Amino acid sequence: MKIAITGSNGFIGSAVVTYLQQKQVTVHRLVRHKAALTANDIFWHPATKMIESHKLEGMDGIVHLAAESIYGYWTKKKRERIWNSRVHGTAFLAGEIAKLKTPPRFFLSISASGYYGNRPGEVLREESGPGEGYLPSVCTEWEAAANKVKEIGVRTIHPRPGLILARHGGALSTMLPFFKLCLGGPIAGGKHIFSWITLQDAVAALYHLMMNEKISGAVNVASPYPVSNKEFVKALGRAIHRPAVLPIPAFLLRLLYGGLPDETLLTNCHLDPNRLIESGFVFRHEKIDGAMNYVFEKEFL
């Protein structure tokens, strides 16, 4: 099996590449820097609309994970990069796939739970519809751009993961500095709901979605046991042997990260993963304490 993948150097993408190779899949990375190309790689540069599209012919699948990280201070330019990498980058890739004489059997284009926005009191299913705000707008257009491939009959999947737990990236990377200094605790009262998934389960779920020919469209990718932010940070504190009692006010996060917290760390997002579960996927880490212990079992702090 041959699969092409964008975003292979990201913390999700690098894990996906390793997983695919363990499954004896031949991986072709789409790389933006010619100097970094190796034998199986494919050059592309979405900002300048350059791609070796002929090398995509005959792929079994294409996995699109490339996107500007949402983490960091949200300046105007940062927001533009978030939008352009997702919406314009995906539209360009999807347009090139749609021109192929031998298109792939599937196109997995990552999305995000940010699609739903801040939804207190709701259990969010794939048909719940987008929320209000910047990230819901980004995700809506992001998925729409990928659907150009769906129009030519290719099975198209939009995974919407919750917070992906890993030591080296994602939401935990914004929280760990506080905890390492014993300054961690509930964010803005800690009552809002976090949907989460370990990186190990997220990668396995993405592979499951690639291989299951009956699944297409949006799929929530998160543990069936979401927790409040207070429960989340207490589990994190236990895993790294740090207290989690010092409240972190919302204004401090806004000072450090701009508009990011209001659309991520401060939102209520209770994802329902039943569609994923009913398709046969089995989680290795369903409960938050076991998940945090797994993530940090070899971490020295």
PDB file of C-alpha atoms in Angstrom, residues 39-162:
ATOM      1  CA  ALA A  39      13.860   9.049  -2.459  1.00  0.00           C
ATOM      2  CA  ASN A  40      10.121   8.620  -1.847  1.00  0.00           C
ATOM      3  CA  ASP A  41       9.328  12.261  -1.157  1.00  0.00           C
ATOM      4  CA  ILE A  42       7.170  14.579  -3.234  1.00  0.00           C
ATOM      5  CA  PHE A  43       7.858  18.299  -3.494  1.00  0.00           C
ATOM      6  CA  TRP A  44       5.032  20.706  -2.882  1.00  0.00           C
ATOM      7  CA  HIS A  45       4.802  24.344  -1.872  1.00  0.00           C
ATOM      8  CA  PRO A  46       1.179  25.371  -1.388  1.00  0.00           C
ATOM      9  CA  ALA A  47       1.945  29.057  -0.831  1.00  0.00           C
ATOM     10  CA  THR A  48       3.317  29.288  -4.379  1.00  0.00           C
ATOM     11  CA  LYS A  49       1.021  26.576  -5.779  1.00  0.00           C
ATOM     12  CA  MET A  50       3.815  24.219  -6.760  1.00  0.00           C
ATOM     13  CA  ILE A  51       3.500  20.437  -6.542  1.00  0.00           C
ATOM     14  CA  GLU A  52       4.837  17.323  -8.254  1.00  0.00           C
ATOM     15  CA  SER A  53       1.282  16.143  -8.777  1.00  0.00           C
ATOM     16  CA  HIS A  54       2.248  13.372 -11.208  1.00  0.00           C
ATOM     17  CA  LYS A  55       3.838  11.548  -8.265  1.00  0.00           C
ATOM     18  CA  LEU A  56       0.419  11.366  -6.591  1.00  0.00           C
ATOM     19  CA  GLU A  57      -0.918   9.162  -9.388  1.00  0.00           C
ATOM     20  CA  GLY A  58      -1.848   5.694  -8.182  1.00  0.00           C
ATOM     21  CA  MET A  59      -1.599   6.367  -4.463  1.00  0.00           C
ATOM     22  CA  ASP A  60      -3.911   4.232  -2.341  1.00  0.00           C
ATOM     23  CA  GLY A  61      -4.566   7.166  -0.067  1.00  0.00           C
ATOM     24  CA  ILE A  62      -3.566  10.735   0.692  1.00  0.00           C
ATOM     25  CA  VAL A  63      -3.392  11.996   4.279  1.00  0.00           C
ATOM     26  CA  HIS A  64      -3.426  15.753   4.742  1.00  0.00           C
ATOM     27  CA  LEU A  65      -2.190  16.912   8.155  1.00  0.00           C
ATOM     28  CA  ALA A  66      -0.207  20.034   7.225  1.00  0.00           C
ATOM     29  CA  ALA A  67      -1.381  23.148   9.048  1.00  0.00           C
ATOM     30  CA  GLU A  68       0.033  26.068  11.006  1.00  0.00           C
ATOM     31  CA  SER A  69      -0.014  25.266  14.720  1.00  0.00           C
ATOM     32  CA  ILE A  70      -2.765  27.128  16.552  1.00  0.00           C
ATOM     33  CA  TYR A  71      -0.568  27.376  19.647  1.00  0.00           C
ATOM     34  CA  GLY A  72       1.363  30.561  20.315  1.00  0.00           C
ATOM     35  CA  TYR A  73       0.286  34.194  20.609  1.00  0.00           C
ATOM     36  CA  TRP A  74      -2.480  35.036  18.163  1.00  0.00           C
ATOM     37  CA  THR A  75      -1.290  38.063  16.240  1.00  0.00           C
ATOM     38  CA  LYS A  76      -3.053  39.137  13.058  1.00  0.00           C
ATOM     39  CA  LYS A  77      -0.333  37.407  11.019  1.00  0.00           C
ATOM     40  CA  LYS A  78      -0.633  34.236  13.103  1.00  0.00           C
ATOM     41  CA  ARG A  79      -4.374  34.111  12.425  1.00  0.00           C
ATOM     42  CA  GLU A  80      -3.710  34.607   8.709  1.00  0.00           C
ATOM     43  CA  ARG A  81      -1.230  31.713   8.697  1.00  0.00           C
ATOM     44  CA  ILE A  82      -3.727  29.502  10.534  1.00  0.00           C
ATOM     45  CA  TRP A  83      -6.390  30.310   7.927  1.00  0.00           C
ATOM     46  CA  ASN A  84      -4.187  30.149   4.841  1.00  0.00           C
ATOM     47  CA  SER A  85      -2.457  26.880   5.740  1.00  0.00           C
ATOM     48  CA  ARG A  86      -5.773  25.156   6.358  1.00  0.00           C
ATOM     49  CA  VAL A  87      -8.190  26.658   3.863  1.00  0.00           C
ATOM     50  CA  HIS A  88      -5.979  27.715   0.959  1.00  0.00           C
ATOM     51  CA  GLY A  89      -3.467  24.889   1.387  1.00  0.00           C
ATOM     52  CA  THR A  90      -6.232  22.283   1.446  1.00  0.00           C
ATOM     53  CA  ALA A  91      -8.051  23.841  -1.508  1.00  0.00           C
ATOM     54  CA  PHE A  92      -4.839  23.720  -3.552  1.00  0.00           C
ATOM     55  CA  LEU A  93      -4.086  20.088  -2.683  1.00  0.00           C
ATOM     56  CA  ALA A  94      -7.683  18.973  -3.222  1.00  0.00           C
ATOM     57  CA  GLY A  95      -7.765  20.709  -6.587  1.00  0.00           C
ATOM     58  CA  GLU A  96      -4.634  18.865  -7.688  1.00  0.00           C
ATOM     59  CA  ILE A  97      -6.001  15.524  -6.488  1.00  0.00           C
ATOM     60  CA  ALA A  98      -9.208  16.148  -8.426  1.00  0.00           C
ATOM     61  CA  LYS A  99      -7.148  16.382 -11.645  1.00  0.00           C
ATOM     62  CA  LEU A 100      -5.459  12.993 -11.239  1.00  0.00           C
ATOM     63  CA  LYS A 101      -6.093  10.292 -13.828  1.00  0.00           C
ATOM     64  CA  THR A 102      -5.813   7.662 -11.088  1.00  0.00           C
ATOM     65  CA  PRO A 103      -7.064   9.293  -7.884  1.00  0.00           C
ATOM     66  CA  PRO A 104      -6.587   7.727  -4.444  1.00  0.00           C
ATOM     67  CA  ARG A 105      -9.145   5.470  -2.793  1.00  0.00           C
ATOM     68  CA  PHE A 106      -9.365   7.806   0.178  1.00  0.00           C
ATOM     69  CA  PHE A 107      -8.465  11.347   1.195  1.00  0.00           C
ATOM     70  CA  LEU A 108      -8.133  11.917   4.939  1.00  0.00           C
ATOM     71  CA  SER A 109      -7.986  15.634   5.661  1.00  0.00           C
ATOM     72  CA  ILE A 110      -7.646  16.493   9.339  1.00  0.00           C
ATOM     73  CA  SER A 111     -10.065  18.950  10.901  1.00  0.00           C
ATOM     74  CA  ALA A 112     -10.516  19.838  14.593  1.00  0.00           C
ATOM     75  CA  SER A 113     -12.979  19.926  17.451  1.00  0.00           C
ATOM     76  CA  GLY A 114     -12.667  23.699  17.105  1.00  0.00           C
ATOM     77  CA  TYR A 115     -15.386  23.258  14.470  1.00  0.00           C
ATOM     78  CA  TYR A 116     -17.966  23.244  17.269  1.00  0.00           C
ATOM     79  CA  GLY A 117     -16.824  26.338  19.152  1.00  0.00           C
ATOM     80  CA  ASN A 118     -17.860  26.959  22.760  1.00  0.00           C
ATOM     81  CA  ARG A 119     -20.975  24.842  23.436  1.00  0.00           C
ATOM     82  CA  PRO A 120     -21.737  24.590  27.176  1.00  0.00           C
ATOM     83  CA  GLY A 121     -24.307  21.960  28.067  1.00  0.00           C
ATOM     84  CA  GLU A 122     -24.270  20.266  24.642  1.00  0.00           C
ATOM     85  CA  VAL A 123     -23.120  16.806  23.641  1.00  0.00           C
ATOM     86  CA  LEU A 124     -21.559  17.374  20.244  1.00  0.00           C
ATOM     87  CA  ARG A 125     -22.143  14.900  17.454  1.00  0.00           C
ATOM     88  CA  GLU A 126     -20.891  15.147  13.891  1.00  0.00           C
ATOM     89  CA  GLU A 127     -24.217  16.586  12.729  1.00  0.00           C
ATOM     90  CA  SER A 128     -24.333  19.230  15.487  1.00  0.00           C
ATOM     91  CA  GLY A 129     -23.184  21.948  13.094  1.00  0.00           C
ATOM     92  CA  PRO A 130     -20.474  24.596  13.474  1.00  0.00           C
ATOM     93  CA  GLY A 131     -20.254  27.023  16.353  1.00  0.00           C
ATOM     94  CA  GLU A 132     -19.534  30.723  16.295  1.00  0.00           C
ATOM     95  CA  GLY A 133     -16.113  32.320  16.206  1.00  0.00           C
ATOM     96  CA  TYR A 134     -12.839  32.252  14.334  1.00  0.00           C
ATOM     97  CA  LEU A 135     -11.930  28.551  14.662  1.00  0.00           C
ATOM     98  CA  PRO A 136     -15.409  27.301  13.709  1.00  0.00           C
ATOM     99  CA  SER A 137     -15.172  29.459  10.577  1.00  0.00           C
ATOM    100  CA  VAL A 138     -11.707  28.102   9.804  1.00  0.00           C
ATOM    101  CA  CYS A 139     -12.802  24.489  10.278  1.00  0.00           C
ATOM    102  CA  THR A 140     -15.959  24.916   8.202  1.00  0.00           C
ATOM    103  CA  GLU A 141     -14.013  26.307   5.237  1.00  0.00           C
ATOM    104  CA  TRP A 142     -11.214  23.783   5.779  1.00  0.00           C
ATOM    105  CA  GLU A 143     -13.593  20.843   5.456  1.00  0.00           C
ATOM    106  CA  ALA A 144     -15.382  22.449   2.511  1.00  0.00           C
ATOM    107  CA  ALA A 145     -12.055  22.834   0.688  1.00  0.00           C
ATOM    108  CA  ALA A 146     -11.286  19.127   1.156  1.00  0.00           C
ATOM    109  CA  ASN A 147     -14.669  18.150  -0.248  1.00  0.00           C
ATOM    110  CA  LYS A 148     -13.494  19.018  -3.764  1.00  0.00           C
ATOM    111  CA  VAL A 149     -12.060  15.502  -3.691  1.00  0.00           C
ATOM    112  CA  LYS A 150     -15.365  14.048  -2.534  1.00  0.00           C
ATOM    113  CA  GLU A 151     -16.973  15.528  -5.655  1.00  0.00           C
ATOM    114  CA  ILE A 152     -14.948  13.180  -7.887  1.00  0.00           C
ATOM    115  CA  GLY A 153     -16.073  10.127  -5.913  1.00  0.00           C
ATOM    116  CA  VAL A 154     -13.112   9.721  -3.565  1.00  0.00           C
ATOM    117  CA  ARG A 155     -13.962   8.685  -0.011  1.00  0.00           C
ATOM    118  CA  THR A 156     -13.165  11.784   2.046  1.00  0.00           C
ATOM    119  CA  ILE A 157     -12.791  11.775   5.829  1.00  0.00           C
ATOM    120  CA  HIS A 158     -12.638  14.743   8.224  1.00  0.00           C
ATOM    121  CA  PRO A 159     -11.392  13.601  11.652  1.00  0.00           C
ATOM    122  CA  ARG A 160     -12.241  16.119  14.392  1.00  0.00           C
ATOM    123  CA  PRO A 161      -9.904  15.303  17.286  1.00  0.00           C
ATOM    124  CA  GLY A 162     -10.218  16.662  20.794  1.00  0.00           C
TER     125      GLY A 162
END
